[in-house]
C-alpha cells in the first residue's frame, strides 16, 4: 500500500452513495462543500435494489396517525413513539422533496399511485417504474449529485477509520482501491451512510456492499450500537437452482399474490389472521414451519390468477428476471424462500441523527433511530432516510451537540478471551453459513453461544486489514459477534428475534441492548436500557 496523503478538508464528509448519502449530500451542498466516499461504483447500493416503494400517508383514506399506529404495531413494543411520530408526520414533506428532485413516481389519473404491503392498513406505498423504485431514486439523485460543483464523489474509496480528536470526529481515513493509496480527509461533520449487513448471511436479498462496515467503524470509534438482535428476514426471495437470489416484492402479495405450499394449499391463515399480509416476521417464520411440516425447501407465490398484463406492467423487473431464467410467472407459481434483508438495529442516534460522538451522524440503514422497533414495517426504511436525513443536515448546519447517553443499567459481556481454538477457518463462506444456521430465523442459546465463541476466536486470528476483502471480513466478524451476543442476551422472542428456547415475549424485555466498546480492554460493553 502507498503511504498516507493527508488533509483535504470538507464541510461535510458522507460515507456511502445510496439514498442516505445522496439525499443528505444534495441538502448539505446548499451550506458547504461535500465529499462522498463510496467503496464501489456510485450505484452499488441496497437502494438500487429497492422494489416495493416508500410508505407515506398521502391519500385521503390515510393519515399520519394511522401510519403511526401501523408502525408501532409492527414494531412489537420496541419502537420509540416520538421517533415514529416524527417519521409519519414529516413524511409528506419529504416525499415532496423527492418529487422536486425529479423522482418519477408512478401515477394513475394524474395522482401518485399507491399500493399495499403487509401490515399497512391502507394502500400507502409510492413506487416508481413499477417495482424499480430504488433504481429510479438512485439514478435521479446520483445524476444530480454528479452535476453539483459543491459535491466531490470518490468512487472505489473505502473508508477504514473514523478520526477523533478529544472526543470530536475530525475526519476519515480511506484507501483509494484503485491506486492503493491511503488518504485522510478532514471534516468536523461526518455522516455515516454505509447501509446494511445482509451479506453476513448465506441467503440474502442484499448486494455485496452490505457488510456492516459503518457499524464496525462506529463501534471501534466508541459509538453506541443498539438492537443488533433484530435482523429482518424477508419471506419471499426467488429460489431457482443456479439462479442468483432475487427479491419478490411484498407488493406482489399486496396486489393479490397468494402463498401456497407444495400441495397447492394456501397456508398462511393457519398461522396468522391477516393471512398472506401478516407482518413480515410472522410470514417468514410461518414459511419455515410450513416447509418443515411438508418436508420441502421452498413454498410458492401464485399470481397466475392476475391478468398477465397487470403483472408485467406493475412488476416489470420481477417479471423480466424470472422470464430470463425460464419462469413465466403469469402461468407458473414462483418458488420462494425467506432471506436476510434488513437490519433494524445499528448506530444509535437521537431524533437529529446524532450519535454519542460529537460530529458523527448516522443516516439510513446503518442508523438506529428507534422507528423500527423489533420489526420494520415494509417500505418505512426509505422514508426514514428522508425524514432523518433532513434533520441531520439541519442539525449539522446549526452545530452538533454531544448527545448524552440515556443508558441506565449496565451489563458487561464476556470478552470470551478464555475459549480454546476450534478447527474452523475464518472465511466469508464459513461466516455466512454460520450466521444463517445459528443467528437466522430461529435461534437458541446453544447455537448462539457456539457462534459467539467461534466469532471471538476468528476475531483474535485476524490480521490487520489492508485491502477491501480483509477489511470487510474483519467488519463482518465484529458485527456478527455483536448480533450473536445481543441475540443471546435477549432471552425472549419479539418481532424478528425468535428464540426456540424462549418462544414467548416477556414484559421484562421491553428494553434495548446497547453495545459500546469498553474503554479498558477489547471486550464489548453491553448496556440494557
Ligand atoms: P445503501 O443504499 O446500501 O448504500 C450504502 C453505501 O455505503 C453504498 O454506496 C456502499 O458502497 C457504501 N459503503 C459501505 N461501506 C463503505 C465503506 N467502508 N467505505 C465507503 N463506502 C461504503 N426499503 C424500503 O423502504 N422500500 C423498499 O421497497 C425496499 N426494498 C428493498 C429491496 C431489496 C432487495 C433490499 C436489499 C432492500 C430494500 N429496502 C427497501 C431497504 C432499503 O433499500 C435500504 O434500507 C436503503 O436503500 C438503505 O439505504 P442506505 O443509503 O442507508 O444504504
Ligand atoms: C419489498 O418490496 O418487499 C421490500 C420492501 C421493504 O423491504 O421495505
Coordinates of C-alpha atoms and ligand atoms in Angstrom, one line a residue:
X1 CA 0.0 0.0 0.0
X2 CA 1.2 3.5 -0.8
X3 CA 2.0 6.0 2.0
X4 CA -0.5 8.3 3.6
X5 CA -1.6 11.5 1.9
X6 CA -3.3 13.8 4.2
X7 CA -5.6 16.5 4.7
X8 CA -8.2 17.6 2.1
X9 CA -10.8 19.4 4.1
X10 CA -14.6 19.5 3.6
X11 CA -17.6 20.9 5.4
X12 CA -19.3 17.5 5.3
X13 CA -17.9 14.1 4.7
X14 CA -20.5 11.4 3.8
X15 CA -19.6 7.7 3.6
X16 CA -21.9 5.9 1.2
X17 CA -23.8 6.7 -2.0
X18 CA -27.2 5.1 -1.5
X19 CA -30.3 7.2 -0.9
X20 CA -29.0 8.3 2.5
X21 CA -25.6 9.5 1.2
X22 CA -27.0 11.2 -1.9
X23 CA -30.1 12.8 -0.3
X24 CA -28.0 14.2 2.6
X25 CA -25.4 15.4 0.2
X26 CA -27.9 17.2 -2.0
X27 CA -29.3 19.0 1.0
X28 CA -25.9 19.7 2.6
X29 CA -24.4 21.2 -0.6
X30 CA -26.5 24.3 0.0
X31 CA -24.4 25.1 3.0
X32 CA -20.9 24.0 2.1
X33 CA -18.8 21.6 0.2
X34 CA -19.4 17.9 0.5
X35 CA -17.3 14.8 0.0
X36 CA -19.0 11.5 -0.8
X37 CA -16.7 8.4 -0.3
X38 CA -18.1 5.1 -1.7
X39 CA -16.4 1.8 -1.8
X40 CA -17.7 0.6 -5.2
X41 CA -19.2 2.4 -8.1
X42 CA -21.8 5.0 -7.1
X43 CA -24.8 2.8 -7.7
X44 CA -23.6 -0.3 -5.9
X45 CA -26.1 0.1 -3.0
X46 CA -29.0 -1.6 -1.4
X47 CA -31.0 1.4 -2.5
X48 CA -30.8 0.4 -6.2
X49 CA -32.5 -2.9 -5.4
X50 CA -35.5 -1.5 -3.5
X51 CA -38.7 -2.7 -5.2
X52 CA -41.9 -2.1 -3.2
X53 CA -41.5 1.6 -2.6
X54 CA -41.8 4.3 0.1
X55 CA -44.5 4.5 2.7
X56 CA -46.2 7.8 3.3
X57 CA -49.7 8.8 4.4
X58 CA -50.6 11.0 1.4
X59 CA -54.0 9.7 0.4
X60 CA -57.4 10.9 1.6
X61 CA -58.1 7.5 3.1
X62 CA -54.9 7.7 5.2
X63 CA -53.4 9.9 8.0
X64 CA -50.1 10.2 9.8
X65 CA -51.9 8.8 12.9
X66 CA -52.9 5.6 11.1
X67 CA -49.4 5.2 9.7
X68 CA -48.1 5.8 13.2
X69 CA -50.3 3.1 14.6
X70 CA -49.3 0.5 12.0
X71 CA -45.6 1.2 12.5
X72 CA -45.9 0.9 16.3
X73 CA -47.9 -2.3 16.0
X74 CA -45.4 -3.9 13.6
X75 CA -42.5 -2.8 15.9
X76 CA -43.7 -5.2 18.7
X77 CA -43.3 -2.9 21.7
X78 CA -39.8 -1.5 20.9
X79 CA -40.5 1.5 18.7
X80 CA -39.6 4.9 20.1
X81 CA -43.1 6.6 19.8
X82 CA -41.6 10.1 19.4
X83 CA -39.3 8.9 16.5
X84 CA -42.3 7.3 14.8
X85 CA -44.4 10.4 15.3
X86 CA -41.6 12.4 13.5
X87 CA -41.4 9.8 10.8
X88 CA -45.1 9.7 10.0
X89 CA -45.8 13.5 10.4
X90 CA -42.8 14.7 8.3
X91 CA -43.3 12.0 5.6
X92 CA -45.4 14.0 3.1
X93 CA -43.0 17.0 3.1
X94 CA -40.0 14.7 2.4
X95 CA -41.9 12.9 -0.4
X96 CA -42.4 16.4 -1.9
X97 CA -38.6 16.9 -1.8
X98 CA -38.1 13.7 -3.8
X99 CA -40.7 14.9 -6.3
X100 CA -38.9 18.2 -6.6
X101 CA -35.6 16.4 -7.2
X102 CA -37.3 14.6 -10.1
X103 CA -38.0 11.1 -8.8
X104 CA -40.6 9.8 -11.3
X105 CA -43.3 8.2 -9.1
X106 CA -45.9 6.2 -10.9
X107 CA -49.3 7.9 -11.3
X108 CA -52.9 6.9 -12.0
X109 CA -55.1 9.6 -13.5
X110 CA -52.6 12.3 -12.6
X111 CA -52.4 11.2 -8.9
X112 CA -49.5 9.4 -7.3
X113 CA -50.3 5.6 -7.4
X114 CA -50.3 3.8 -4.1
X115 CA -50.0 0.1 -3.4
X116 CA -50.4 -2.0 -0.3
X117 CA -47.8 -4.1 1.6
X118 CA -48.0 -6.3 4.6
X119 CA -49.3 -4.8 7.9
X120 CA -50.3 -1.5 6.4
X121 CA -54.0 -0.9 7.0
X122 CA -54.5 1.1 3.7
X123 CA -52.7 1.4 0.4
X124 CA -49.8 3.7 1.3
X125 CA -46.7 2.8 -0.8
X126 CA -45.5 5.1 -3.5
X127 CA -43.5 3.4 -6.2
X128 CA -41.6 4.2 -9.4
X129 CA -41.0 2.2 -12.6
X130 CA -43.4 -0.4 -11.2
X131 CA -41.1 -2.4 -9.0
X132 CA -37.9 -0.3 -9.9
X133 CA -38.4 2.3 -7.1
X134 CA -34.9 2.1 -5.8
X135 CA -33.2 2.2 -9.2
X136 CA -35.2 5.3 -10.1
X137 CA -34.3 7.0 -6.9
X138 CA -30.6 6.1 -7.1
X139 CA -30.3 7.3 -10.8
X140 CA -32.2 10.5 -10.2
X141 CA -30.2 11.5 -7.1
X142 CA -26.8 10.4 -8.3
X143 CA -27.3 12.3 -11.6
X144 CA -28.0 15.5 -9.5
X145 CA -25.0 14.8 -7.2
X146 CA -22.7 14.3 -10.2
X147 CA -23.8 17.7 -11.7
X148 CA -23.2 19.6 -8.4
X149 CA -20.0 21.6 -8.2
X150 CA -20.2 21.5 -4.4
X151 CA -20.1 17.7 -4.2
X152 CA -17.0 15.7 -4.8
X153 CA -17.6 12.0 -5.3
X154 CA -14.8 9.5 -4.8
X155 CA -15.8 6.0 -6.1
X156 CA -13.8 2.9 -5.1
X157 CA -12.7 4.6 -2.0
X158 CA -13.0 2.5 1.1
X159 CA -13.4 4.3 4.5
X160 CA -11.4 2.4 7.0
X161 CA -11.3 4.5 10.2
X162 CA -13.0 7.5 11.8
X163 CA -10.5 10.0 13.1
X164 CA -11.3 11.5 16.5
X165 CA -9.6 14.3 18.5
X166 CA -10.7 15.0 22.1
X167 CA -13.9 13.1 21.5
X168 CA -14.8 15.1 18.4
X169 CA -14.8 13.5 14.9
X170 CA -12.3 15.3 12.7
X171 CA -12.1 13.1 9.6
X172 CA -12.0 9.8 7.9
X173 CA -9.1 7.6 6.8
X174 CA -9.7 5.8 3.5
X175 CA -8.0 3.6 0.9
X176 CA -8.3 4.5 -2.8
X177 CA -8.9 1.0 -4.0
X178 CA -7.5 1.7 -7.5
X179 CA -4.2 3.4 -6.6
X180 CA -4.0 1.6 -3.3
X181 CA -3.0 4.9 -1.6
X182 CA -4.2 5.8 1.9
X183 CA -5.7 9.3 2.3
X184 CA -7.1 11.2 5.3
X185 CA -10.0 13.6 4.7
X186 CA -10.8 16.3 7.2
X187 CA -14.2 17.5 8.5
X188 CA -15.9 18.1 11.8
X189 CA -19.1 16.6 10.4
X190 CA -19.0 13.0 9.2
X191 CA -22.2 11.3 8.1
X192 CA -22.1 7.5 8.1
X193 CA -24.5 6.3 5.3
X194 CA -23.0 2.9 4.8
X195 CA -26.2 0.8 4.6
X196 CA -26.8 -2.6 5.9
X197 CA -25.3 -6.0 6.6
X198 CA -27.3 -8.7 4.8
X199 CA -24.1 -10.2 3.4
X200 CA -23.4 -11.8 6.8
X201 CA -26.0 -14.4 5.8
X202 CA -25.8 -17.1 3.2
X203 CA -29.3 -16.4 1.9
X204 CA -29.8 -12.7 1.5
X205 CA -31.5 -10.1 -0.7
X206 CA -28.6 -7.7 -0.2
X207 CA -25.8 -6.9 -2.7
X208 CA -22.1 -7.4 -2.0
X209 CA -21.5 -4.0 -0.4
X210 CA -23.7 -4.8 2.6
X211 CA -21.0 -6.0 5.0
X212 CA -21.8 -3.8 8.0
X213 CA -18.8 -1.5 7.6
X214 CA -20.4 1.5 9.2
X215 CA -21.4 -0.3 12.3
X216 CA -17.9 -1.6 12.7
X217 CA -16.3 1.8 12.1
X218 CA -18.6 3.4 14.6
X219 CA -18.2 0.7 17.2
X220 CA -14.4 0.9 17.0
X221 CA -14.6 4.7 17.4
X222 CA -16.7 4.3 20.6
X223 CA -20.2 4.9 19.2
X224 CA -23.2 3.1 20.8
X225 CA -24.7 0.2 18.8
X226 CA -28.2 -0.9 19.6
X227 CA -30.8 -3.5 18.7
X228 CA -28.4 -5.8 16.9
X229 CA -30.6 -8.9 17.5
X230 CA -33.2 -7.5 15.2
X231 CA -32.4 -8.7 11.7
X232 CA -35.4 -8.7 9.4
X233 CA -35.9 -11.7 7.1
X234 CA -38.0 -11.1 4.0
X235 CA -40.3 -14.0 3.3
X236 CA -40.2 -14.1 -0.4
X237 CA -36.9 -14.4 -2.3
X238 CA -36.9 -16.3 -5.6
X239 CA -35.4 -19.8 -5.3
X240 CA -34.4 -21.3 -8.6
X241 CA -31.5 -23.7 -8.8
X242 CA -28.3 -22.0 -10.0
X243 CA -30.0 -18.6 -10.2
X244 CA -28.8 -15.6 -8.1
X245 CA -31.2 -14.8 -5.3
X246 CA -33.7 -12.1 -6.2
X247 CA -36.4 -10.4 -4.1
X248 CA -40.0 -10.9 -5.0
X249 CA -41.6 -7.8 -3.6
X250 CA -44.1 -7.9 -0.8
X251 CA -46.2 -5.6 -3.1
X252 CA -46.8 -8.7 -5.2
X253 CA -48.9 -10.0 -2.2
X254 CA -50.3 -6.5 -1.8
X255 CA -51.6 -6.7 -5.3
X256 CA -53.2 -10.1 -4.7
X257 CA -50.4 -12.7 -4.9
X258 CA -51.1 -15.8 -2.7
X259 CA -48.7 -18.1 -0.9
X260 CA -49.2 -21.8 -1.4
X261 CA -47.4 -24.9 -0.2
X262 CA -46.1 -27.8 -2.3
X263 CA -49.6 -29.3 -2.5
X264 CA -51.1 -26.0 -3.7
X265 CA -52.8 -25.2 -0.4
X266 CA -52.9 -21.7 1.0
X267 CA -51.4 -22.0 4.4
X268 CA -51.0 -18.5 5.9
X269 CA -54.4 -18.4 7.6
X270 CA -53.3 -21.3 9.7
X271 CA -50.6 -19.1 11.2
X272 CA -52.0 -15.6 11.3
X273 CA -55.4 -14.0 11.0
X274 CA -54.0 -11.4 8.5
X275 CA -53.1 -14.3 6.2
X276 CA -50.6 -13.5 3.4
X277 CA -50.4 -9.9 4.5
X278 CA -49.4 -10.6 8.1
X279 CA -46.3 -8.7 9.4
X280 CA -43.1 -9.8 7.8
X281 CA -41.6 -11.7 10.7
X282 CA -44.7 -13.8 11.1
X283 CA -44.8 -14.7 7.4
X284 CA -41.1 -15.6 7.4
X285 CA -41.5 -17.9 10.4
X286 CA -44.7 -19.4 9.0
X287 CA -42.8 -20.3 5.8
X288 CA -40.1 -22.0 7.8
X289 CA -42.7 -24.0 9.7
X290 CA -44.7 -24.9 6.6
X291 CA -41.5 -26.0 4.8
X292 CA -40.6 -28.2 7.7
X293 CA -44.1 -29.6 8.0
X294 CA -44.2 -30.5 4.3
X295 CA -40.6 -31.6 4.1
X296 CA -39.7 -29.2 1.3
X297 CA -37.2 -26.4 0.9
X298 CA -39.5 -23.8 -0.7
X299 CA -43.1 -22.6 -0.9
X300 CA -44.7 -20.8 -3.8
X301 CA -46.1 -17.4 -4.6
X302 CA -49.0 -17.6 -7.1
X303 CA -50.0 -14.7 -9.3
X304 CA -51.4 -16.7 -12.1
X305 CA -55.0 -15.6 -11.3
X306 CA -54.0 -11.9 -12.0
X307 CA -54.2 -10.5 -15.5
X308 CA -50.9 -11.1 -17.3
X309 CA -50.7 -7.5 -18.5
X310 CA -51.1 -6.3 -14.9
X311 CA -48.2 -8.4 -13.8
X312 CA -45.8 -7.4 -16.5
X313 CA -46.7 -3.7 -16.2
X314 CA -46.8 -3.5 -12.4
X315 CA -43.8 -5.7 -11.7
X316 CA -41.6 -5.4 -14.9
X317 CA -38.3 -6.2 -13.2
X318 CA -39.6 -9.3 -11.4
X319 CA -41.5 -10.5 -14.5
X320 CA -38.4 -10.0 -16.7
X321 CA -35.9 -11.5 -14.2
X322 CA -38.0 -14.7 -13.8
X323 CA -38.6 -14.9 -17.6
X324 CA -34.9 -14.5 -18.3
X325 CA -34.4 -17.6 -16.0
X326 CA -37.0 -19.7 -17.7
X327 CA -40.0 -19.0 -15.4
X328 CA -43.1 -17.3 -16.8
X329 CA -44.9 -16.0 -13.6
X330 CA -48.1 -15.3 -15.4
X331 CA -48.6 -19.0 -15.8
X332 CA -46.4 -20.7 -13.2
X333 CA -46.0 -20.3 -9.5
X334 CA -42.9 -18.6 -8.2
X335 CA -40.7 -20.8 -5.8
X336 CA -39.7 -18.6 -2.8
X337 CA -37.8 -18.8 0.5
X338 CA -37.1 -16.4 3.3
X339 CA -33.8 -14.4 3.1
X340 CA -31.9 -12.0 5.3
X341 CA -33.0 -8.5 4.3
X342 CA -32.7 -5.5 6.7
X343 CA -31.0 -4.6 9.9
X344 CA -33.4 -2.8 12.3
X345 CA -30.6 -2.0 14.8
X346 CA -27.3 -0.1 14.1
X347 CA -25.6 3.0 15.3
X348 CA -27.8 4.6 17.9
X349 CA -28.9 8.1 17.1
X350 CA -31.2 10.7 18.6
X351 CA -34.0 12.4 16.6
X352 CA -31.5 14.5 14.8
X353 CA -29.3 11.6 13.6
X354 CA -26.6 12.4 16.1
X355 CA -24.6 9.6 17.7
X356 CA -22.9 9.8 21.1
X357 CA -19.7 11.0 19.3
X358 CA -19.6 14.8 18.6
X359 CA -19.7 15.5 14.9
X360 CA -20.6 11.9 13.9
X361 CA -24.1 11.3 12.4
X362 CA -25.6 8.1 11.1
X363 CA -28.2 8.1 8.3
X364 CA -30.2 5.3 6.7
X365 CA -29.9 1.6 7.3
X366 CA -26.7 1.9 9.3
X367 CA -28.6 4.0 11.9
X368 CA -31.0 3.0 14.5
X369 CA -33.3 6.0 15.0
X370 CA -35.9 4.0 17.0
X371 CA -38.6 3.9 14.3
X372 CA -38.5 0.2 13.5
X373 CA -38.5 -1.4 16.9
X374 CA -38.3 -5.2 16.7
X375 CA -39.7 -5.4 13.2
X376 CA -39.7 -2.8 10.4
X377 CA -43.0 -2.1 8.7
X378 CA -42.4 -2.6 4.9
X379 CA -41.2 0.5 3.0
X380 CA -40.6 2.6 6.1
X381 CA -36.8 2.5 5.6
X382 CA -36.6 4.7 2.5
X383 CA -38.9 7.1 4.3
X384 CA -36.7 7.0 7.4
X385 CA -33.7 8.0 5.3
X386 CA -35.5 11.1 4.1
X387 CA -37.1 12.3 7.3
X388 CA -34.0 11.8 9.5
X389 CA -31.6 12.9 6.7
X390 CA -33.2 16.3 6.5
X391 CA -32.9 16.6 10.3
X392 CA -29.2 15.6 10.2
X393 CA -28.4 18.3 7.7
X394 CA -30.3 20.9 9.7
X395 CA -28.5 19.9 12.8
X396 CA -25.1 19.7 11.2
X397 CA -25.5 23.2 9.8
X398 CA -26.7 24.6 13.1
X399 CA -23.8 22.9 15.0
X400 CA -23.9 19.5 16.5
X401 CA -24.2 18.9 20.3
X402 CA -22.7 15.9 22.1
X403 CA -25.5 13.5 22.8
X404 CA -25.6 12.3 26.3
X405 CA -26.2 8.6 26.6
X406 CA -29.5 7.7 28.1
X407 CA -28.2 4.3 29.2
X408 CA -29.0 3.3 32.7
X409 CA -28.4 -0.3 33.6
X410 CA -25.0 -1.6 32.6
X411 CA -24.0 -5.2 32.0
X412 CA -20.6 -6.2 30.6
X413 CA -20.5 -9.1 28.2
X414 CA -17.8 -11.7 28.5
X415 CA -14.8 -10.9 26.4
X416 CA -14.6 -14.6 25.6
X417 CA -10.8 -14.5 25.7
X418 CA -10.6 -17.9 27.5
X419 CA -12.0 -20.1 24.8
X420 CA -9.7 -22.5 23.2
X421 CA -9.3 -22.9 19.4
X422 CA -11.8 -24.8 17.2
X423 CA -10.7 -26.1 13.9
X424 CA -12.8 -23.9 11.6
X425 CA -11.1 -21.5 9.4
X426 CA -12.4 -18.0 9.1
X427 CA -13.8 -17.2 5.6
X428 CA -16.7 -15.3 4.2
X429 CA -18.4 -18.5 3.2
X430 CA -17.9 -20.1 6.6
X431 CA -19.2 -16.9 8.3
X432 CA -22.3 -16.7 6.0
X433 CA -23.2 -20.3 6.8
X434 CA -22.6 -19.9 10.5
X435 CA -24.8 -16.9 10.8
X436 CA -27.6 -18.3 8.6
X437 CA -27.7 -21.6 10.5
X438 CA -27.3 -20.1 14.0
X439 CA -28.4 -16.5 14.1
X440 CA -31.1 -16.8 11.4
X441 CA -34.9 -17.0 11.6
X442 CA -35.0 -19.5 14.6
X443 CA -32.3 -19.1 17.3
X444 CA -31.3 -20.9 20.5
X445 CA -28.9 -20.3 23.4
X446 CA -26.6 -23.2 22.4
X447 CA -26.2 -22.2 18.8
X448 CA -25.8 -18.5 19.7
X449 CA -23.2 -19.3 22.3
X450 CA -21.3 -21.5 19.8
X451 CA -21.4 -18.7 17.2
X452 CA -20.3 -16.0 19.6
X453 CA -17.3 -18.2 20.6
X454 CA -16.4 -19.1 17.0
X455 CA -16.5 -15.4 16.0
X456 CA -14.5 -14.4 19.0
X457 CA -11.8 -16.9 18.0
X458 CA -11.8 -15.8 14.5
X459 CA -11.5 -12.2 15.6
X460 CA -8.4 -13.0 17.5
X461 CA -6.8 -14.6 14.5
X462 CA -7.5 -11.8 12.0
X463 CA -4.5 -9.9 10.5
X464 CA -4.6 -6.1 10.2
X465 CA -6.9 -5.2 7.3
X466 CA -5.1 -3.7 4.3
X467 CA -7.5 -4.2 1.4
X468 CA -11.2 -4.4 0.8
X469 CA -11.7 -8.2 1.4
X470 CA -9.6 -8.2 4.6
X471 CA -11.4 -5.1 5.9
X472 CA -14.8 -6.5 5.1
X473 CA -14.2 -9.8 6.8
X474 CA -12.9 -8.1 9.9
X475 CA -16.1 -6.0 10.0
X476 CA -18.4 -9.0 9.3
X477 CA -16.8 -10.9 12.2
X478 CA -17.2 -8.0 14.6
X479 CA -20.7 -7.1 13.5
X480 CA -21.7 -10.8 13.5
X481 CA -20.4 -11.1 17.0
X482 CA -22.5 -8.1 18.2
X483 CA -25.5 -9.7 16.6
X484 CA -24.9 -13.1 18.2
X485 CA -24.2 -11.6 21.6
X486 CA -27.3 -9.4 21.5
X487 CA -29.5 -12.4 20.4
X488 CA -28.0 -14.5 23.2
X489 CA -28.7 -11.7 25.8
X490 CA -32.4 -11.3 24.8
X491 CA -34.0 -14.3 26.4
X492 CA -37.4 -13.9 24.8
X493 CA -39.0 -13.8 21.4
X494 CA -40.1 -10.5 20.0
X495 CA -40.6 -9.2 16.4
X496 CA -37.8 -10.5 14.1
X497 CA -35.9 -12.2 17.0
X498 CA -37.2 -15.7 17.7
X499 CA -35.7 -18.0 20.3
X500 CA -36.9 -21.6 20.3
X501 CA -35.8 -21.8 23.9
X502 CA -37.8 -18.7 24.9
X503 CA -40.7 -18.7 22.4
X504 CA -42.8 -16.1 24.3
X505 CA -42.4 -12.3 24.7
X506 CA -41.7 -11.1 28.2
X507 CA -42.5 -7.6 29.6
X508 CA -39.1 -7.7 31.3
X509 CA -37.6 -7.3 27.9
X510 CA -39.3 -4.1 26.8
X511 CA -35.8 -2.6 26.6
X512 CA -32.9 -2.2 24.3
X513 CA -29.5 -3.8 24.2
X514 CA -26.7 -1.3 23.6
X515 CA -23.1 -2.1 22.9
X516 CA -20.2 0.2 23.4
X517 CA -16.6 -0.7 23.2
X518 CA -15.2 -1.0 26.7
X519 CA -12.5 1.6 27.4
X520 CA -10.2 -0.6 29.4
X521 CA -9.9 -3.7 27.2
X522 CA -11.0 -5.3 24.0
X523 CA -14.3 -6.8 25.3
X524 CA -17.7 -5.4 24.4
X525 CA -19.6 -3.4 26.9
X526 CA -23.4 -4.0 26.7
X527 CA -26.0 -1.8 28.3
X528 CA -29.6 -2.9 28.7
X529 CA -31.8 0.2 28.6
Ligands
LIG1 P1 -27.2 1.7 0.8 O1 -28.2 2.1 -0.3 O2 -27.0 0.3 1.0 O3 -25.9 2.5 0.5 C1 -24.7 2.2 1.3 C2 -23.5 2.8 0.6 O4 -22.4 2.8 1.5 C3 -23.0 2.1 -0.6 O5 -22.7 3.1 -1.5 C4 -21.8 1.4 -0.2 O6 -20.8 1.2 -1.2 C5 -21.2 2.4 0.8 N1 -20.3 1.9 1.8 C6 -20.5 0.9 2.7 N2 -19.4 0.7 3.4 C7 -18.4 1.6 3.0 C8 -17.1 1.9 3.3 N3 -16.4 1.2 4.3 N4 -16.5 2.9 2.6 C9 -17.1 3.6 1.7 N5 -18.4 3.3 1.3 C10 -19.0 2.3 1.9 N6 -36.8 -0.3 1.7 C11 -38.0 0.4 1.5 O7 -38.3 1.3 2.3 N7 -38.8 0.0 0.5 C12 -38.5 -1.0 -0.4 O8 -39.2 -1.2 -1.3 C13 -37.3 -1.7 -0.2 N8 -37.0 -2.8 -1.0 C14 -35.8 -3.4 -0.8 C15 -35.4 -4.4 -1.6 C16 -34.2 -5.0 -1.5 C17 -33.8 -6.1 -2.5 C18 -33.3 -4.6 -0.5 C19 -31.9 -5.2 -0.3 C20 -33.7 -3.6 0.4 C21 -34.9 -3.0 0.3 N9 -35.3 -2.0 1.1 C22 -36.5 -1.3 0.9 C23 -34.4 -1.5 2.2 C24 -33.7 -0.2 1.6 O9 -33.5 -0.3 0.2 C25 -32.4 0.1 2.3 O10 -32.6 0.1 3.7 C26 -31.9 1.5 1.9 O11 -31.9 1.6 0.5 C27 -30.6 1.8 2.5 O12 -30.1 3.0 2.0 P2 -28.7 3.5 2.5 O13 -28.4 4.7 1.7 O14 -28.7 3.6 4.0 O15 -27.7 2.3 2.2
LIG2 C1 -40.4 -5.3 -0.8 O1 -40.6 -4.7 -1.9 O2 -41.0 -6.3 -0.5 C2 -39.4 -4.8 0.1 C3 -40.0 -3.7 0.8 C4 -39.1 -3.3 2.0 O3 -38.2 -4.1 2.4 O4 -39.5 -2.3 2.7

